[in-house]
Amino acid sequence: MASPGRVVLEVRDLHAYLYTRWGVVRAVDGVSFALREGETLGLVGESGCGKTMTALSVLRLMPEPAGRIVQGQVLLEGEDLVTKSESEMRRVRGRRISMILQDPQTSLNPVFTVGSQIVEALRMRYADGVDALRRLAEEALRRVKVAAPAERLRAFPHQMSGGMKQRVVGAIAVAGEPRVLIADEPTTALDVTIQLQYLVLLKEIQARTRLAMLFITHDFGIVARMCDRVAVMYAGRIVETGPTRALFRAPRHPYTAALMASVPRMEASVERLPSIEGQPPLLHHMPVGCRFAPRCSYVDDRCRREYPPVVPIGPAHEASCWRVEPSPPSR
Amino acid sequence: MLESRAIAAEPLIRVENVSKHFPVTRGLLVMRTTGQVKAVDGISFTIGRQETLGLVGESGCGKTTTSRLLLRLERPSAGRVLLDGRDVHALTGAALREYHTRVQAVFQDPWSSLNPRLRIRDTIAEALVVNRRVSKAGRLERVEEVLHQVGLPLGAGGRYPHEFSGGQRQRIALASALASYPELIVLDEPVSALDVSIRAQIMNLLKDLQARQKLSYLLVAHNLATVRYIAHRTAVMYLGRIVEHADTESVYRNPLHPYTKALFAAALPADPDAPRDDLILSGEVPSPIDPPSGCHFHPRCPFALEQCSRVDPVLRAITSDHAVACHLY
Amino acid sequence: MSTEASSRGDLARLPWISFSIIVVLVVAAVFAPLLAPHSPTEQSLPDKLRPPAWQEGGSMKHLLGTDVLGRDVLSRLVYGARVSLTVAAVALIAGGGVGLALGILAGYTGGRVDNFIMRVVDATLTFPTILIALLLAVSLGQGLGTIAIAITVIIWARFARIVRGEVLSVKTRDFVALARVHGCSHLRIMAVHIVPNVLNTFMVLLTLHIGFVVIVEATLSFLGAGIPPPTPSWGQMVSDGRSHIASAWWLSVVPGGAIMLVVLVFNLFGDWLRDWLDPRLRQV
């Protein structure tokens, strides 16, 4: 794994709400994390927990006009993105922070060739002529291991398979040599064997460019494979963060532990899985205390009254739970 | 061919050499058939009573088409599907109505599988209304019974689908499959559209129902861990053919076919310290319109022999409960 | 659950102004004999070309003035609403019904039946609307029935095309496949599983086409192929007033304004109906 570099992206106490006609949806409700050069942070959670909204707020791409960042900072190499103007943000997106979305089908424009879409992305970064840009585009496709890149530049998205399209999306995302790459479930639409090829490719790109990656997923298998650190989100907040190995060995938040235990294993047979009963709270009807309290097997009165503080439990490992005992600082 | 575990004389379902080919047509005015998509290409298996057969493979391998053939949503191009020894595609009249009560289905997307305009109780009672002369009171009683079995409150019957979450909707879909006292439920990716914390709930429910209601399942899934948890036997499909078929434990402990090995190696265990013996396959699944000659897997197979490109390997039993279609064995 | 709150919120968004105008129109059309201050056909030459009440020379007796023959414009307007709305109702029920049935048949059956129906739809839509109506009016003779038939012939194809598209998308939903697994007949699948799911779109389509029908009827009457005089119709009134536009503006402007208003309020209402019926906009 990469040695930790300097912090590239830091999110501090971010609150991003959606103002809908049914009320205020507190999609992101006090999220903080830091992302270092060459590092992959996994953002894990179920649908509706706010992980995608967190990513969109970092890029200031919340759905208009309902979405708003109400509080907090997003520091990219020390600059606060929250206070930037829209035209300044356009120079950030694609060049300094890029994003890969879940569905390669909708990420590419069906009426333009793959080549022209990559060239478009490159044009934002390089002021070269069209011929030079096309050579760069070919190089970009070669780097994401697309066979026969020169011919592929002339292809339209529908002429490619899902895995191939997602590679093109990857090529476009890293074309501007960004410092941060946000990958939002990039392999969910792909088959398992293609998924592994793609994950290996992302790792190779990261090793070469020292990209910082924010990897959004609900799959613990991908987390175990890809991430250096993990942040587990539940109902708009991060409930536990820690180094991947520590978190898998000893998950401390009851939600993390229960979620991990409820996933069936490929490598072992079990007679019965423990399951989490109930379902996540609606984001506009949040419980008062700990948001996991209604589903937690260790719940007590304090959990229902008050949201627990962040408790340090090990090197870079912390959880928000009243039951967790703080460990003395290890150094 | 491999027999089901059940010792019963005749398995509940017997699929004999079934193929499904879809014509590929070209042309605007005059349609010409330019090829055949061999979605399913001569497969055979059985499902015993109270048994679950897992069908795994990547998209386009034919597992969903297979499930649709069992459900009579497609007619086979060749071969037969037998329920209790009778060809289900030849049924008519009362026998057909009986088939419709005995075989049911639950699909992947709970947002698409419930009619948004029907109350839950009407959706659940549909199979009863269509096939059985059950009094209205009897229907309502049965609806309440199955709602209880899937763990939903009785009041749910009078409400509409949009008032429920994905997990609850999948319970409703299951209730509607259960209503007509089926013997086989085809489960096409029953949990993959659900949230991680909901999946275990539904999988456990499926297991409980099987034990209590003496159900058989055909489980179509791409998630190998799900199949290991639920299925008694597992068949691995590649480009319309079954390449490996055995007792689930035996497949997972000792995968034989190179494709099965690659598929299992690509599944990522939820353990950062798991050994990584990556058998990364090159290339992608070829088009089923013009599949490779011989063994369909040979162009991607790291162990391909000279004969693999010429001779179709047959599915052969290696041990009493483990069959594989590969020239290496 | 927030369904209660959301339906209350949506009702608050009901376009009250449009809705009230629609209610007023319908009431006027139904109770025309009770509401109209005068007979719409009664002539009174001494009172001819009276301006509306608020203009100089106008009187409270004729609120919106009188026409060349001294007939009360307000009364003619009220009776005209009757004609417009009757034509709209008949044409939309007939044309919409035919379109709905054929659209569902085409979409559900697919293949040759679909191909045939859709080619007929294409052919119908390529004819200029007014030309068909004029031809029919000439061959069948003037009258309310002719206009209704003419508009039906034109309008069914628009319904059929959109309903078919909707059926094609509903058909791919899993609950339709499950209905087949349950053993439902084709008829039952169409009636229980398809029709209720295209009905929303159909209702919106109906509302949005009321304006269209009113305009077609007015145009035909304006061209003299519509309702024969002396029965008042808005198109006829605009046409009659044309030659006096400089001296008696109200003769054309009042019925013209009425046509515009009707089209506008039904379109606004249709837009609201579409949002209100869309479950995606209603649920969280």
PDB file of C-alpha atoms in Angstrom, chain A residues 5 25 38 55 88 97 99 126 132 148 181-183 251 287 312:
ATOM      1  CA  GLY A   5       1.293  11.467   1.772  1.00  0.00           C
ATOM      2  CA  VAL A  25     -33.861  15.968   3.970  1.00  0.00           C
ATOM      3  CA  GLY A  38      -2.023   8.065  -2.953  1.00  0.00           C
ATOM      4  CA  ALA A  55     -19.494  13.092  -3.049  1.00  0.00           C
ATOM      5  CA  GLU A  88     -14.152  28.682 -10.338  1.00  0.00           C
ATOM      6  CA  ILE A  97     -11.271  16.387  -8.771  1.00  0.00           C
ATOM      7  CA  MET A  99     -15.713  11.464 -10.666  1.00  0.00           C
ATOM      8  CA  TYR A 126      -4.216  21.144 -22.470  1.00  0.00           C
ATOM      9  CA  ALA A 132      -2.029  16.492 -30.513  1.00  0.00           C
ATOM     10  CA  ALA A 148      -6.734  -1.196 -30.465  1.00  0.00           C
ATOM     11  CA  LEU A 181     -10.803  10.758  -7.959  1.00  0.00           C
ATOM     12  CA  ILE A 182     -14.257  10.045  -6.580  1.00  0.00           C
ATOM     13  CA  ALA A 183     -15.513   6.631  -7.670  1.00  0.00           C
ATOM     14  CA  PRO A 251     -15.550  -3.323  14.080  1.00  0.00           C
ATOM     15  CA  PRO A 287     -34.607   9.891  15.491  1.00  0.00           C
ATOM     16  CA  PRO A 312     -11.017   7.511  19.608  1.00  0.00           C
TER      17      PRO A 312
END
